[in-house]
Amino acid sequence: MKGPIMRALSGVAAMTLAMGAAPLVAQGGPTDADLMNDAKSTGDVLTYGMGPQAHRFSSLNAINSGNVAKMVPAFSASLGGEKQRGQEAQPIVYDGTIYVTGSYSRLFAFDARTGEEKWQYDARLPDGIMPCCDVVNRGAAIYGDKIIFATLDARLVALNRNTGKVIWNKQIADYKEGYSATAAPLIVNGMVITGNSGGEFGIVGSVDARDVNTGELIWHRPVIEGHMGTLKGKDNGITGKLNATWQGDLWKSGGGATWLGGTYDPDTNLLFFGTGNPAPWNSHLRPGDNLYTASTLAIDPATGVIKWHYQTTPHDGWDFDGVNEFIPFDATINGKPMKLGAKADRNGYFFVLDRTNGKFISANKFVMQTTWANGFNKAGKPNVIPEGRPPAPGDAKGKPVFASPSFLGGKNWMPMAYSHDTGLFYIPSNDWGMDIWNEPIAYKKGAAYLGAGFTIKSIADDHIGALRAMDPKTGKIMWEYKNKAPLWGGVLTTGGNLVFTGTPEGFLKAFDAKTGQELWKFQTGSGVVGSPVTWEQDGEQYVAVMSGWGGAVPLWGGEVAKSFKDINQGGALWVFKLPKS
Ligand code: CA
Ligand code: CA
């Protein structure tokens, strides 16, 4: 017996064993167990990150460093229309269908063999949406008969994956206050778990869990100290301690947007969510560490209670959102096998923590320059460089300082990958700085809340982007590939000794995972800022990526915009394979 029914049954059995509780049954289609097994099931791509731990690694090796030079397009499918902005999505592949989200909160289902469109859903967005950094979306989540994605007006929409018809549609938060949503949802134990966007508007970051079948809220966890969490409609404890790291009422508009979503680690049964910048950007207006902004949080998926936190940029003054994905991995450190997690932070440091308790293991620079801190001490605190902080403004524009990385980060949203074969993390990074200054600002609902200004600048003659292979045990960069324009796309690594990533110049590229040698490239017609995936279908290996230039860089790039002024917009899914011999 094969097919969806048997898969559902075996999923139920596995869940019952794993949880010792009543199983959550999906009506055909991927189950909880299937999602947890996604990294191992090479015939599909069911989760953002290609597994709940988001390693973005596939063991497939039919396409490999010996033959990738022959790879050719299988087909391309256009997103059509006039709504072509940054296409930052990662495709989901299931049962002969490729699901991709597009700019302006659109979701498409394409035939995985022919590229023909099966259906398209366009969210009806109100005029007043306030996305800070382009009208992007990073991908969907699949579960049972549903495909689910977040929209720019801060809603979560579940569609029937066969028809595109709406099953439920729930508000996450009020877009009129500055909230929006762009991350791919995470599904764990029958709950769809999301963050929120809006850190530039003085919103309050939170992580929310909803029933995947109804969209009803199960728990709500604000990530700023002082706010009350809820579980099944009842109070469930204040986050942190009121006024411990925030003065007065500043916590009420403290920011900390959880805008990139999270990862889940079945080994420790913990959710990991990063939190964004404290609001406003002007750090002199909010003395203190401002917990839990610019941090990684471990959260109990059953209750939404925070189990541990680690703050990567205490009292951030540079918009160093700590949202970057925290990736669980196991390694032996000083002869001791450990359950670890890694994060390449916007602040330019690559962190390794003990993921069971958040204990600091190491932080190593993965960019050319960090002007705000010079390394981290053994306690996990940055050796702060006081002159690196933009000074208080007084009554007018404050004195600018040069800061590096720029606020767009040593690494921004684009996800890194972790190879089970090489043990290396592949980080899509950027070397750039900025002049930044502070200004006076007062909070006003629904208005930008920065109190700062900036101009981004180049710091190297030959590149901004750099794909870097990081050894998490030593903190050494094993190889790097330099790119003229800023890198803004996700990374994939495979058992074929390959690393894939896209460039704004329009190429999807393949590199030797051990040496970094460039082995293949293909011009997709617009900038590649999506995340590539791979899967096996009808006995052949496929690679897919979205093409379509946009995102935060062309909006905020300042002087570095020279490096990408000739790149055209687009919106297409590209699928590749080896030619039949
Ligand atoms: Ca899979
Ligand atoms: Ca931010």
XYZ file of C-alpha atoms and ligand atoms in Angstrom:
583
model
C 0.000 0.000 0.000
C 1.406 3.338 -1.062
C 0.295 6.897 -1.639
C -1.067 9.639 0.581
C -3.321 7.416 2.739
C -0.524 5.052 3.737
C 1.808 7.987 4.291
C -0.799 9.604 6.531
C -1.251 6.369 8.490
C 2.464 5.843 9.008
C 2.729 9.504 10.000
C 0.023 9.024 12.607
C 1.804 5.978 14.026
C 5.081 7.875 14.251
C 3.427 10.859 15.913
C 1.635 8.655 18.438
C 4.930 7.039 19.377
C 6.790 10.329 19.492
C 4.239 12.301 21.466
C 2.510 9.601 23.529
C -0.682 11.523 22.902
C -3.615 11.713 20.535
C -2.333 12.185 16.982
C -3.198 15.202 14.896
C -4.564 13.760 11.677
C -4.219 15.572 8.401
C -6.809 14.820 5.701
C -4.396 13.385 3.128
C -1.289 15.340 2.351
C 1.695 16.033 4.588
C 1.339 15.179 8.291
C 3.243 16.472 11.298
C 5.533 13.447 11.009
C 6.151 14.153 7.313
C 7.155 17.735 8.130
C 9.568 16.541 10.856
C 11.051 14.055 8.368
C 11.399 16.585 5.550
C 15.191 16.791 5.654
C 15.401 13.029 4.948
C 12.591 12.702 2.380
C 14.387 13.589 -0.836
C 11.283 13.386 -3.041
C 9.667 16.512 -1.653
C 10.344 19.911 -0.073
C 7.723 20.375 2.638
C 9.181 23.036 4.906
C 10.937 26.381 4.727
C 14.560 25.427 5.314
C 14.159 21.863 3.922
C 13.514 20.450 7.385
C 12.422 22.022 10.690
C 16.085 22.583 11.621
C 16.523 24.521 8.352
C 19.832 22.966 7.330
C 18.999 23.486 3.644
C 20.930 20.291 2.943
C 19.819 17.456 0.669
C 21.687 14.146 0.490
C 20.856 13.916 -3.243
C 24.003 13.543 -5.344
C 22.859 12.718 -8.885
C 23.764 16.330 -9.689
C 27.271 16.750 -8.316
C 30.517 18.651 -8.633
C 31.523 16.323 -11.495
C 28.520 16.967 -13.748
C 26.773 20.174 -12.620
C 28.430 22.028 -15.501
C 25.950 20.212 -17.788
C 22.842 21.295 -15.882
C 20.148 22.915 -18.049
C 16.692 24.450 -17.531
C 13.744 22.038 -17.438
C 11.253 24.921 -17.565
C 10.510 28.418 -16.347
C 7.148 29.724 -15.152
C 6.252 33.426 -14.974
C 4.441 35.067 -12.086
C 2.985 37.441 -14.667
C 1.136 40.689 -14.001
C 2.651 44.030 -13.125
C 3.444 43.167 -9.531
C 7.091 42.240 -10.061
C 9.089 43.176 -7.011
C 11.618 41.171 -5.002
C 10.947 37.420 -5.267
C 12.445 36.106 -2.031
C 10.434 32.885 -1.823
C 11.596 29.337 -1.291
C 9.490 26.834 -3.273
C 7.518 24.025 -1.594
C 7.357 20.811 -3.669
C 4.758 18.120 -3.013
C 2.983 15.455 -5.047
C 3.727 16.893 -8.476
C 3.099 20.522 -7.554
C 5.499 23.415 -6.856
C 4.054 26.132 -4.619
C 5.707 29.556 -4.631
C 4.769 32.863 -3.105
C 5.336 36.082 -5.035
C 5.647 39.794 -4.369
C 2.422 41.559 -3.232
C 1.223 38.513 -1.261
C 0.512 36.137 -4.137
C 0.631 32.341 -4.045
C 1.021 30.143 -7.135
C 0.700 26.405 -7.749
C 2.660 25.105 -10.765
C 2.796 21.614 -12.234
C 6.195 20.252 -11.131
C 6.684 18.382 -14.436
C 5.553 20.951 -16.987
C 5.517 24.328 -15.243
C 1.859 24.866 -16.160
C -0.020 27.003 -13.658
C -2.659 25.099 -11.680
C -4.025 28.088 -9.775
C -3.060 31.510 -8.422
C -4.249 33.334 -5.315
C -3.853 37.126 -5.018
C -4.432 38.567 -1.552
C -6.536 41.735 -1.718
C -4.251 44.170 0.083
C -5.522 47.423 1.585
C -3.922 50.711 0.447
C -2.417 51.513 3.837
C 0.052 48.622 4.255
C 3.464 49.657 5.625
C 6.126 47.118 4.710
C 9.540 48.634 5.477
C 11.566 46.744 2.936
C 9.722 45.852 -0.264
C 6.530 43.858 -0.796
C 8.226 40.473 -0.501
C 7.169 37.063 0.781
C 9.556 34.253 1.703
C 7.415 31.183 1.270
C 4.479 29.023 2.280
C 3.865 26.131 4.664
C 2.041 22.926 3.677
C -0.061 20.686 5.931
C -2.756 18.172 5.012
C -5.028 19.731 2.419
C -3.738 23.223 3.141
C -1.072 25.599 1.888
C -0.617 28.552 4.242
C 1.128 31.905 3.889
C 1.349 35.305 5.554
C 0.336 38.532 3.822
C 1.606 42.121 3.888
C -1.492 43.316 5.784
C -0.450 41.050 8.693
C -2.844 38.197 7.986
C -2.389 34.447 7.725
C -4.263 32.696 4.921
C -4.863 28.944 4.546
C -5.818 27.794 1.046
C -6.896 24.413 -0.252
C -3.691 23.213 -1.884
C -5.581 21.591 -4.801
C -7.877 24.484 -5.661
C -6.452 27.672 -4.141
C -9.782 28.303 -2.359
C -9.618 30.017 1.051
C -10.156 27.685 4.047
C -9.460 30.278 6.738
C -8.033 33.802 6.884
C -6.971 35.334 10.215
C -5.544 38.672 11.271
C -2.147 38.397 13.015
C -2.017 42.084 13.982
C -3.266 45.530 12.856
C -1.469 46.764 9.753
C -2.558 50.339 10.587
C -0.169 50.255 13.558
C 2.700 49.296 11.251
C 2.477 45.508 11.462
C 3.055 43.360 8.399
C 4.168 39.772 7.663
C 6.546 38.315 5.097
C 8.090 35.156 6.631
C 7.185 31.571 5.809
C 5.078 30.019 8.610
C 6.462 27.113 10.654
C 4.196 24.164 11.443
C 4.882 22.061 14.551
C 2.524 19.592 16.252
C -0.557 20.804 14.384
C 0.183 24.461 15.151
C 1.141 27.136 12.666
C 3.722 29.371 14.317
C 4.512 32.860 13.086
C 6.344 36.035 13.986
C 5.506 39.572 12.911
C 7.115 42.502 11.080
C 7.106 46.221 11.819
C 10.194 46.954 13.930
C 10.611 50.341 12.260
C 7.167 51.447 13.516
C 7.459 50.813 17.249
C 5.335 47.665 17.196
C 5.826 44.830 19.701
C 7.380 41.656 18.353
C 5.654 38.391 19.213
C 5.540 34.709 18.392
C 2.060 33.249 17.943
C 0.778 29.673 17.616
C -2.526 28.870 15.910
C -4.487 25.702 15.277
C -3.491 24.740 11.735
C -7.001 23.490 10.979
C -8.935 26.555 12.126
C -6.448 29.413 12.476
C -7.618 29.977 16.083
C -4.967 31.414 18.401
C -3.479 28.897 20.889
C -0.742 31.004 22.454
C 0.730 34.462 22.088
C 4.178 35.412 23.325
C 5.287 39.062 23.095
C 9.086 39.198 23.081
C 9.520 42.563 24.841
C 9.913 42.577 28.628
C 6.765 43.596 30.460
C 4.131 42.285 28.054
C 1.727 39.507 29.091
C 1.641 36.240 27.149
C -1.485 34.142 26.701
C -2.300 30.439 26.433
C -5.787 29.338 25.297
C -7.242 32.748 26.057
C -5.792 33.034 29.572
C -2.854 35.053 30.907
C 0.315 32.988 30.839
C 2.954 35.125 32.491
C 4.769 38.344 31.698
C 7.763 38.180 29.354
C 10.923 38.888 31.386
C 10.470 41.389 34.200
C 8.677 44.731 33.856
C 11.129 47.662 33.649
C 14.191 45.487 34.265
C 15.855 46.613 31.012
C 13.467 49.324 29.790
C 12.730 52.648 31.480
C 9.214 53.999 31.994
C 6.713 53.074 29.281
C 9.252 52.541 26.487
C 8.590 48.764 26.496
C 5.096 49.495 25.150
C 6.576 50.438 21.749
C 9.812 48.478 22.089
C 10.044 46.805 18.678
C 11.792 43.417 18.565
C 9.903 42.266 15.472
C 10.223 38.512 14.911
C 9.989 39.112 11.201
C 11.988 36.197 9.851
C 10.047 33.371 11.520
C 11.762 30.514 13.315
C 13.213 27.032 13.334
C 12.209 23.984 15.381
C 14.478 21.365 16.906
C 12.811 17.991 17.547
C 15.842 16.851 19.641
C 15.231 19.449 22.354
C 11.571 20.198 21.517
C 12.378 23.914 21.293
C 11.349 26.645 18.888
C 14.088 29.158 18.052
C 13.034 32.668 17.039
C 15.245 35.694 16.495
C 14.105 39.172 17.490
C 14.705 42.445 15.677
C 15.941 45.889 16.655
C 14.657 47.781 19.669
C 12.584 50.845 18.778
C 13.456 53.566 18.108
C 16.854 53.122 16.423
C 18.205 56.087 18.435
C 19.621 54.136 21.391
C 20.007 57.199 23.643
C 16.220 57.373 23.943
C 16.045 53.917 25.614
C 18.867 53.237 28.115
C 19.388 49.588 29.091
C 19.826 46.251 27.369
C 16.257 46.392 25.990
C 15.467 42.698 26.340
C 14.535 40.647 24.439
C 15.421 42.628 21.306
C 18.303 41.578 18.996
C 18.272 38.146 20.621
C 17.709 34.466 19.942
C 14.863 32.976 22.020
C 14.154 29.317 22.779
C 10.412 28.804 23.223
C 8.382 25.821 24.493
C 6.050 24.949 21.598
C 3.346 23.630 23.944
C 2.957 26.816 26.001
C 4.823 29.689 24.314
C 6.983 30.146 27.421
C 10.549 31.413 26.814
C 13.048 28.786 28.048
C 16.232 30.748 27.412
C 17.482 33.813 25.595
C 20.787 35.077 24.278
C 21.175 38.703 23.207
C 23.600 39.152 20.316
C 23.551 42.997 20.318
C 22.809 44.435 23.775
C 21.365 47.970 23.575
C 21.480 47.947 19.774
C 22.077 51.324 18.143
C 22.606 50.277 14.509
C 19.432 48.362 13.546
C 21.245 45.057 14.037
C 18.089 42.942 14.031
C 18.928 39.598 15.632
C 16.315 37.785 13.575
C 18.736 35.555 11.696
C 17.897 31.867 11.677
C 19.286 29.767 14.539
C 20.274 26.409 13.084
C 20.566 23.356 15.355
C 23.560 21.095 14.679
C 25.613 18.558 16.631
C 29.400 18.603 16.921
C 32.179 17.584 19.244
C 33.796 20.559 20.975
C 36.912 19.960 23.139
C 36.259 16.211 22.968
C 32.668 16.568 24.139
C 29.702 15.777 21.842
C 27.311 18.726 22.067
C 23.878 19.832 20.923
C 24.629 23.229 19.426
C 23.013 25.934 17.374
C 24.541 28.496 15.009
C 23.484 31.929 13.858
C 25.213 34.350 11.487
C 24.010 37.644 12.918
C 23.337 40.929 11.189
C 25.987 42.418 13.552
C 28.767 40.531 11.686
C 29.424 37.714 14.180
C 28.785 33.996 13.777
C 27.493 32.634 17.086
C 27.585 29.071 18.383
C 25.468 28.343 21.479
C 24.600 25.248 23.506
C 21.038 24.898 22.240
C 19.853 23.022 25.347
C 20.378 26.080 27.579
C 21.528 29.050 25.468
C 25.048 29.003 26.922
C 27.598 30.927 24.856
C 30.245 28.809 23.107
C 31.837 31.156 20.557
C 31.407 34.213 18.353
C 33.596 34.780 15.310
C 33.590 37.541 12.750
C 32.364 36.462 9.300
C 32.658 39.884 7.630
C 35.600 42.183 6.821
C 34.928 44.707 9.541
C 32.945 45.295 12.750
C 33.227 48.843 14.135
C 30.724 48.470 16.994
C 32.546 45.694 18.882
C 35.866 43.928 18.892
C 34.985 40.311 19.541
C 33.129 38.719 22.453
C 34.378 37.747 25.910
C 34.023 34.274 27.446
C 30.726 35.276 29.092
C 29.276 36.008 25.664
C 29.269 39.805 26.011
C 30.595 41.996 23.180
C 33.794 43.996 23.709
C 31.983 47.188 22.756
C 33.849 50.031 21.003
C 32.207 53.149 22.546
C 33.161 55.472 19.634
C 31.296 53.121 17.295
C 27.921 54.194 18.680
C 26.286 57.225 17.014
C 26.122 59.982 19.674
C 23.015 61.556 21.190
C 21.613 64.231 18.872
C 20.620 67.038 21.226
C 17.897 69.133 19.568
C 18.861 68.478 15.965
C 20.675 65.991 13.735
C 23.472 64.328 15.687
C 27.072 63.849 14.582
C 27.431 60.947 12.122
C 29.769 58.033 12.804
C 30.970 55.430 10.348
C 29.656 51.980 11.274
C 30.237 48.556 9.762
C 28.385 46.355 9.001
C 25.725 48.685 7.604
C 22.242 48.378 9.047
C 21.429 45.958 6.216
C 23.796 43.650 8.014
C 26.747 41.325 7.639
C 23.928 38.974 6.782
C 20.302 39.944 6.382
C 17.249 37.697 5.921
C 18.840 35.341 3.377
C 19.279 31.907 4.922
C 22.587 30.055 5.215
C 22.963 26.294 4.701
C 24.699 23.572 6.739
C 26.323 20.591 5.024
C 26.209 17.198 6.740
C 29.157 16.153 4.556
C 31.617 19.022 5.025
C 30.365 20.194 8.444
C 30.555 23.767 7.135
C 27.996 26.558 7.203
C 27.651 28.494 3.938
C 26.854 32.123 4.775
C 25.537 34.638 2.227
C 27.182 37.789 3.629
C 27.899 41.402 2.673
C 30.809 43.729 3.404
C 29.531 47.286 3.665
C 29.344 50.170 6.109
C 27.281 53.307 6.681
C 27.348 56.796 8.032
C 24.702 56.794 10.764
C 23.452 59.635 12.952
C 20.720 60.056 15.551
C 17.812 62.492 15.529
C 15.050 63.350 18.009
C 11.847 61.285 17.636
C 8.628 60.622 19.554
C 6.433 57.543 19.166
C 3.305 57.997 17.075
C 1.121 54.998 16.241
C 1.539 53.883 12.649
C 4.457 56.254 11.896
C 8.118 55.400 11.280
C 9.965 55.369 14.619
C 13.689 55.561 13.896
C 15.203 58.758 15.254
C 18.170 58.075 12.986
C 19.435 58.620 9.464
C 21.992 56.762 7.368
C 23.903 56.446 4.102
C 25.232 53.036 3.103
C 28.819 52.911 1.756
C 31.124 50.391 0.137
C 34.171 49.269 2.104
C 35.908 47.175 -0.566
C 36.835 47.949 -4.165
C 36.060 44.556 -5.651
C 32.887 43.336 -3.942
C 30.039 43.814 -1.519
C 28.633 40.269 -1.479
C 30.650 37.316 -0.184
C 29.513 33.708 0.115
C 31.614 32.299 2.946
C 32.201 28.750 4.169
C 32.485 28.838 7.962
C 33.848 26.036 10.132
C 31.633 26.278 13.240
C 34.194 24.456 15.410
C 37.059 26.855 14.748
C 35.379 30.026 13.479
C 37.669 29.928 10.431
C 36.500 30.946 6.956
C 37.488 28.011 4.742
C 36.725 29.724 1.434
C 34.900 32.710 0.068
C 33.331 33.752 -3.211
C 33.176 37.502 -3.762
C 30.329 39.145 -5.700
C 30.184 42.693 -7.026
C 26.575 43.393 -5.954
C 25.255 42.585 -2.460
C 24.176 38.956 -2.034
C 20.494 38.768 -1.075
C 19.456 35.160 -1.793
C 19.376 31.955 0.254
C 21.804 29.032 0.039
C 21.380 25.294 -0.638
C 23.995 22.575 -0.161
C 23.833 18.951 -1.329
C 25.384 15.518 -1.057
C 26.784 16.167 -4.544
C 29.502 18.377 -2.962
C 27.637 21.445 -4.157
C 26.578 24.827 -2.822
C 23.984 26.869 -4.739
C 23.113 30.536 -4.389
C 21.827 33.356 -6.575
C 23.194 36.803 -7.373
C 21.497 40.160 -8.043
C 23.247 40.106 -11.430
C 20.762 37.365 -12.360
C 22.752 34.182 -12.003
C 22.020 31.024 -10.101
C 25.499 29.651 -9.357
C 26.883 26.310 -8.183
C 30.126 26.001 -6.205
C 32.302 23.115 -5.049
C 31.326 22.729 -1.360
C 34.896 21.886 -0.322
C 36.865 24.434 -2.322
C 34.449 27.198 -3.346
C 35.362 26.814 -6.997
C 32.564 28.120 -9.232
C 31.331 25.214 -11.369
C 28.168 26.442 -13.101
C 26.018 29.495 -13.600
C 22.824 30.337 -15.427
C 21.376 33.746 -16.260
C 17.712 33.854 -15.145
C 16.886 37.263 -16.614
C 16.498 39.161 -13.328
C 18.213 39.252 -9.953
C 18.062 36.084 -7.863
C 17.084 36.833 -4.259
C 15.135 33.632 -3.557
C 16.249 30.429 -1.854
C 17.054 27.399 -4.061
C 15.760 23.888 -3.307
C 16.341 20.408 -4.720
C 14.303 17.220 -4.887
C 13.999 13.936 -6.776
C 11.163 13.340 -9.207
C 10.639 10.463 -11.653
C 14.184 9.248 -10.959
C 15.868 12.583 -11.714
C 17.203 15.333 -9.448
C 15.785 18.832 -9.889
C 16.895 22.261 -8.623
C 14.509 25.226 -8.440
C 14.863 28.905 -7.570
C 12.863 32.097 -7.908
C 14.176 34.975 -10.019
C 13.091 38.588 -9.500
C 15.206 41.477 -8.274
C 14.113 43.557 -5.301
C 14.039 43.460 -1.514
C 15.548 46.019 0.836
C 18.782 46.687 -1.084
C 17.441 48.734 -4.027
C 15.234 50.702 -1.597
C 17.911 51.588 0.955
C 21.207 50.961 -0.807
C 22.543 54.550 -0.857
C 25.950 54.814 -2.522
C 26.204 51.084 -3.166
C 23.195 51.303 -5.528
C 25.767 51.890 -8.292
C 26.582 48.189 -8.187
C 23.074 47.155 -9.249
C 21.465 50.079 -11.084
C 21.153 48.138 -14.352
C 19.422 45.060 -12.947
C 15.882 44.576 -14.291
C 12.884 43.388 -12.317
C 11.157 40.098 -12.954
C 9.191 37.269 -11.472
C 9.787 33.685 -12.560
C 10.286 30.205 -11.182
C 13.252 28.435 -12.806
C 13.657 24.650 -12.640
C 16.847 22.808 -13.679
C 18.064 19.238 -14.190
C 20.705 17.288 -16.025
C 19.984 16.513 -19.689
C 18.846 12.931 -20.354
C 21.972 11.067 -21.507
Ca 11.719 16.431 1.963
Ca 15.049 46.528 11.734
